[in-house]
GROMACS .gro file of N, CA and C in nm:
model
  198
    1ASP      N    1  -1.005  -5.891   4.102
    1ASP     CA    2  -1.063  -6.020   4.066
    1ASP      C    3  -1.005  -6.133   4.151
    2HIS      N    4  -0.897  -6.110   4.220
    2HIS     CA    5  -0.836  -6.211   4.307
    2HIS      C    6  -0.806  -6.341   4.236
    3GLN      N    7  -0.764  -6.334   4.112
    3GLN     CA    8  -0.741  -6.453   4.031
    3GLN      C    9  -0.638  -6.547   4.091
    4ASP      N   10  -0.535  -6.493   4.154
    4ASP     CA   11  -0.427  -6.576   4.203
    4ASP      C   12  -0.447  -6.627   4.345
    5CYS      N   13  -0.557  -6.593   4.409
    5CYS     CA   14  -0.577  -6.628   4.550
    5CYS      C   15  -0.640  -6.764   4.572
    6PHE      N   16  -0.699  -6.824   4.471
    6PHE     CA   17  -0.774  -6.947   4.490
    6PHE      C   18  -0.714  -7.060   4.408
    7GLU      N   19  -0.735  -7.182   4.455
    7GLU     CA   20  -0.691  -7.299   4.380
    7GLU      C   21  -0.767  -7.308   4.248
    8GLU      N   22  -0.709  -7.375   4.153
    8GLU     CA   23  -0.774  -7.396   4.025
    8GLU      C   24  -0.903  -7.476   4.045
    9ASN      N   25  -1.005  -7.445   3.968
    9ASN     CA   26  -1.136  -7.512   3.974
    9ASN      C   27  -1.210  -7.489   4.105
   10VAL      N   28  -1.182  -7.380   4.173
   10VAL     CA   29  -1.253  -7.344   4.295
   10VAL      C   30  -1.337  -7.220   4.266
   11LEU      N   31  -1.464  -7.226   4.305
   11LEU     CA   32  -1.553  -7.112   4.290
   11LEU      C   33  -1.589  -7.062   4.429
   12VAL      N   34  -1.563  -6.936   4.455
   12VAL     CA   35  -1.594  -6.874   4.583
   12VAL      C   36  -1.716  -6.785   4.565
   13VAL      N   37  -1.816  -6.802   4.651
   13VAL     CA   38  -1.937  -6.719   4.648
   13VAL      C   39  -1.938  -6.643   4.780
   14HIS      N   40  -1.953  -6.511   4.772
   14HIS     CA   41  -1.941  -6.431   4.893
   14HIS      C   42  -2.030  -6.308   4.889
   15GLY      N   43  -2.040  -6.247   5.004
   15GLY     CA   44  -2.107  -6.119   5.020
   15GLY      C   45  -2.008  -6.022   5.082
   16HIS      N   46  -2.055  -5.928   5.157
   16HIS     CA   47  -1.981  -5.829   5.235
   16HIS      C   48  -1.964  -5.697   5.160
   17THR      N   49  -1.919  -5.698   5.036
   17THR     CA   50  -1.907  -5.574   4.960
   17THR      C   51  -2.032  -5.558   4.875
   18VAL      N   52  -2.103  -5.448   4.893
   18VAL     CA   53  -2.231  -5.426   4.824
   18VAL      C   54  -2.207  -5.373   4.683
   19TYR      N   55  -2.272  -5.437   4.586
   19TYR     CA   56  -2.271  -5.395   4.446
   19TYR      C   57  -2.415  -5.370   4.402
   20ASP      N   58  -2.434  -5.297   4.293
   20ASP     CA   59  -2.568  -5.274   4.240
   20ASP      C   60  -2.630  -5.402   4.186
   21ALA      N   61  -2.546  -5.492   4.137
   21ALA     CA   62  -2.591  -5.621   4.082
   21ALA      C   63  -2.484  -5.724   4.114
   22PRO      N   64  -2.519  -5.853   4.116
   22PRO     CA   65  -2.419  -5.956   4.140
   22PRO      C   66  -2.303  -5.945   4.040
   23GLN      N   67  -2.184  -5.970   4.090
   23GLN     CA   68  -2.063  -5.965   4.008
   23GLN      C   69  -2.017  -6.108   3.984
   24VAL      N   70  -2.011  -6.152   3.859
   24VAL     CA   71  -1.975  -6.290   3.826
   24VAL      C   72  -1.841  -6.290   3.753
   25TYR      N   73  -1.746  -6.361   3.810
   25TYR     CA   74  -1.613  -6.378   3.751
   25TYR      C   75  -1.589  -6.527   3.732
   26HIS      N   76  -1.480  -6.562   3.669
   26HIS     CA   77  -1.454  -6.704   3.643
   26HIS      C   78  -1.426  -6.783   3.771
   27ASN      N   79  -1.382  -6.717   3.877
   27ASN     CA   80  -1.346  -6.789   3.999
   27ASN      C   81  -1.424  -6.745   4.123
   28ARG      N   82  -1.512  -6.648   4.109
   28ARG     CA   83  -1.590  -6.604   4.225
   28ARG      C   84  -1.717  -6.532   4.181
   29ILE      N   85  -1.813  -6.531   4.274
   29ILE     CA   86  -1.939  -6.459   4.255
   29ILE      C   87  -1.963  -6.375   4.379
   30ALA      N   88  -1.978  -6.246   4.362
   30ALA     CA   89  -2.011  -6.155   4.471
   30ALA      C   90  -2.162  -6.129   4.465
   31LEU      N   91  -2.234  -6.178   4.566
   31LEU     CA   92  -2.381  -6.172   4.564
   31LEU      C   93  -2.442  -6.059   4.647
   32ASP      N   94  -2.364  -5.988   4.721
   32ASP     CA   95  -2.420  -5.888   4.814
   32ASP      C   96  -2.469  -5.766   4.737
   33THR      N   97  -2.600  -5.750   4.731
   33THR     CA   98  -2.660  -5.634   4.664
   33THR      C   99  -2.730  -5.542   4.763
   34GLY      N  100  -2.697  -5.556   4.890
   34GLY     CA  101  -2.741  -5.459   4.991
   34GLY      C  102  -2.886  -5.468   5.032
   35ALA      N  103  -2.936  -5.586   5.058
   35ALA     CA  104  -3.077  -5.601   5.097
   35ALA      C  105  -3.111  -5.515   5.218
   36CYS      N  106  -3.019  -5.505   5.313
   36CYS     CA  107  -3.047  -5.426   5.433
   36CYS      C  108  -3.038  -5.276   5.407
   37LEU      N  109  -2.971  -5.237   5.300
   37LEU     CA  110  -2.954  -5.095   5.268
   37LEU      C  111  -3.054  -5.044   5.165
   38ASN      N  112  -3.076  -5.123   5.059
   38ASN     CA  113  -3.159  -5.074   4.949
   38ASN      C  114  -3.275  -5.167   4.912
   39GLY      N  115  -3.287  -5.281   4.981
   39GLY     CA  116  -3.400  -5.369   4.958
   39GLY      C  117  -3.387  -5.465   4.843
   40THR      N  118  -3.268  -5.481   4.785
   40THR     CA  119  -3.249  -5.578   4.677
   40THR      C  120  -3.174  -5.698   4.731
   41LEU      N  121  -3.240  -5.814   4.726
   41LEU     CA  122  -3.183  -5.939   4.777
   41LEU      C  123  -3.145  -6.028   4.658
   42SER      N  124  -3.022  -6.079   4.659
   42SER     CA  125  -2.975  -6.167   4.552
   42SER      C  126  -2.945  -6.305   4.609
   43ALA      N  127  -2.963  -6.406   4.525
   43ALA     CA  128  -2.935  -6.545   4.563
   43ALA      C  129  -2.889  -6.619   4.439
   44ALA      N  130  -2.823  -6.733   4.462
   44ALA     CA  131  -2.776  -6.815   4.351
   44ALA      C  132  -2.818  -6.959   4.373
   45LEU      N  133  -2.851  -7.026   4.264
   45LEU     CA  134  -2.885  -7.168   4.266
   45LEU      C  135  -2.780  -7.241   4.184
   46PHE      N  136  -2.718  -7.342   4.244
   46PHE     CA  137  -2.616  -7.423   4.178
   46PHE      C  138  -2.674  -7.562   4.158
   47LEU      N  139  -2.692  -7.600   4.031
   47LEU     CA  140  -2.756  -7.728   4.001
   47LEU      C  141  -2.698  -7.785   3.872
   48ASN      N  142  -2.637  -7.903   3.881
   48ASN     CA  143  -2.585  -7.973   3.762
   48ASN      C  144  -2.495  -7.884   3.676
   49GLN      N  145  -2.395  -7.825   3.735
   49GLN     CA  146  -2.297  -7.741   3.664
   49GLN      C  147  -2.357  -7.612   3.608
   50GLU      N  148  -2.477  -7.579   3.647
   50GLU     CA  149  -2.542  -7.456   3.601
   50GLU      C  150  -2.563  -7.363   3.720
   51ILE      N  151  -2.543  -7.235   3.697
   51ILE     CA  152  -2.563  -7.135   3.801
   51ILE      C  153  -2.671  -7.038   3.755
   52LYS      N  154  -2.773  -7.021   3.839
   52LYS     CA  155  -2.878  -6.923   3.811
   52LYS      C  156  -2.879  -6.822   3.924
   53ILE      N  157  -2.883  -6.695   3.888
   53ILE     CA  158  -2.885  -6.588   3.987
   53ILE      C  159  -3.022  -6.522   3.985
   54PHE      N  160  -3.077  -6.501   4.104
   54PHE     CA  161  -3.210  -6.442   4.120
   54PHE      C  162  -3.199  -6.316   4.203
   55GLN      N  163  -3.290  -6.221   4.178
   55GLN     CA  164  -3.298  -6.100   4.259
   55GLN      C  165  -3.444  -6.066   4.283
   56VAL      N  166  -3.471  -6.018   4.402
   56VAL     CA  167  -3.602  -5.960   4.434
   56VAL      C  168  -3.575  -5.827   4.504
   57SER      N  169  -3.670  -5.737   4.494
   57SER     CA  170  -3.652  -5.608   4.561
   57SER      C  171  -3.783  -5.566   4.625
   58ASN      N  172  -3.773  -5.473   4.717
   58ASN     CA  173  -3.893  -5.424   4.783
   58ASN      C  174  -3.982  -5.346   4.687
   59GLU      N  175  -3.929  -5.307   4.571
   59GLU     CA  176  -4.011  -5.243   4.468
   59GLU      C  177  -4.111  -5.342   4.409
   60GLN      N  178  -4.083  -5.472   4.423
   60GLN     CA  179  -4.174  -5.575   4.372
   60GLN      C  180  -4.280  -5.611   4.476
   61GLY      N  181  -4.284  -5.537   4.586
   61GLY     CA  182  -4.384  -5.560   4.688
   61GLY      C  183  -4.352  -5.676   4.780
   62ILE      N  184  -4.226  -5.712   4.791
   62ILE     CA  185  -4.184  -5.824   4.875
   62ILE      C  186  -4.123  -5.769   5.002
   63SER      N  187  -4.168  -5.817   5.115
   63SER     CA  188  -4.112  -5.773   5.243
   63SER      C  189  -3.983  -5.846   5.271
   64LEU      N  190  -3.876  -5.772   5.293
   64LEU     CA  191  -3.747  -5.833   5.323
   64LEU      C  192  -3.715  -5.827   5.472
   65LYS      N  193  -3.811  -5.782   5.554
   65LYS     CA  194  -3.790  -5.776   5.698
   65LYS      C  195  -3.844  -5.902   5.762
   66ALA      N  196  -3.775  -5.948   5.864
   66ALA     CA  197  -3.820  -6.068   5.938
   66ALA      C  198  -3.933  -6.034   6.032
   0.00000   0.00000   0.00000
């Protein structure tokens, strides 16, 4: 969880390590769900102290290729 690595009241949002679903902790959010590997793309919206996480996948008929 890397609890001791960040300053208090800091939220780190990152990718790099692929998970089946976004991982939300009190001090960080891991968003990498492997779009290039399995077709599931995750994103987060930060608005007025609220965080919303969205996912789309190629199973929903959405092209994730440029």
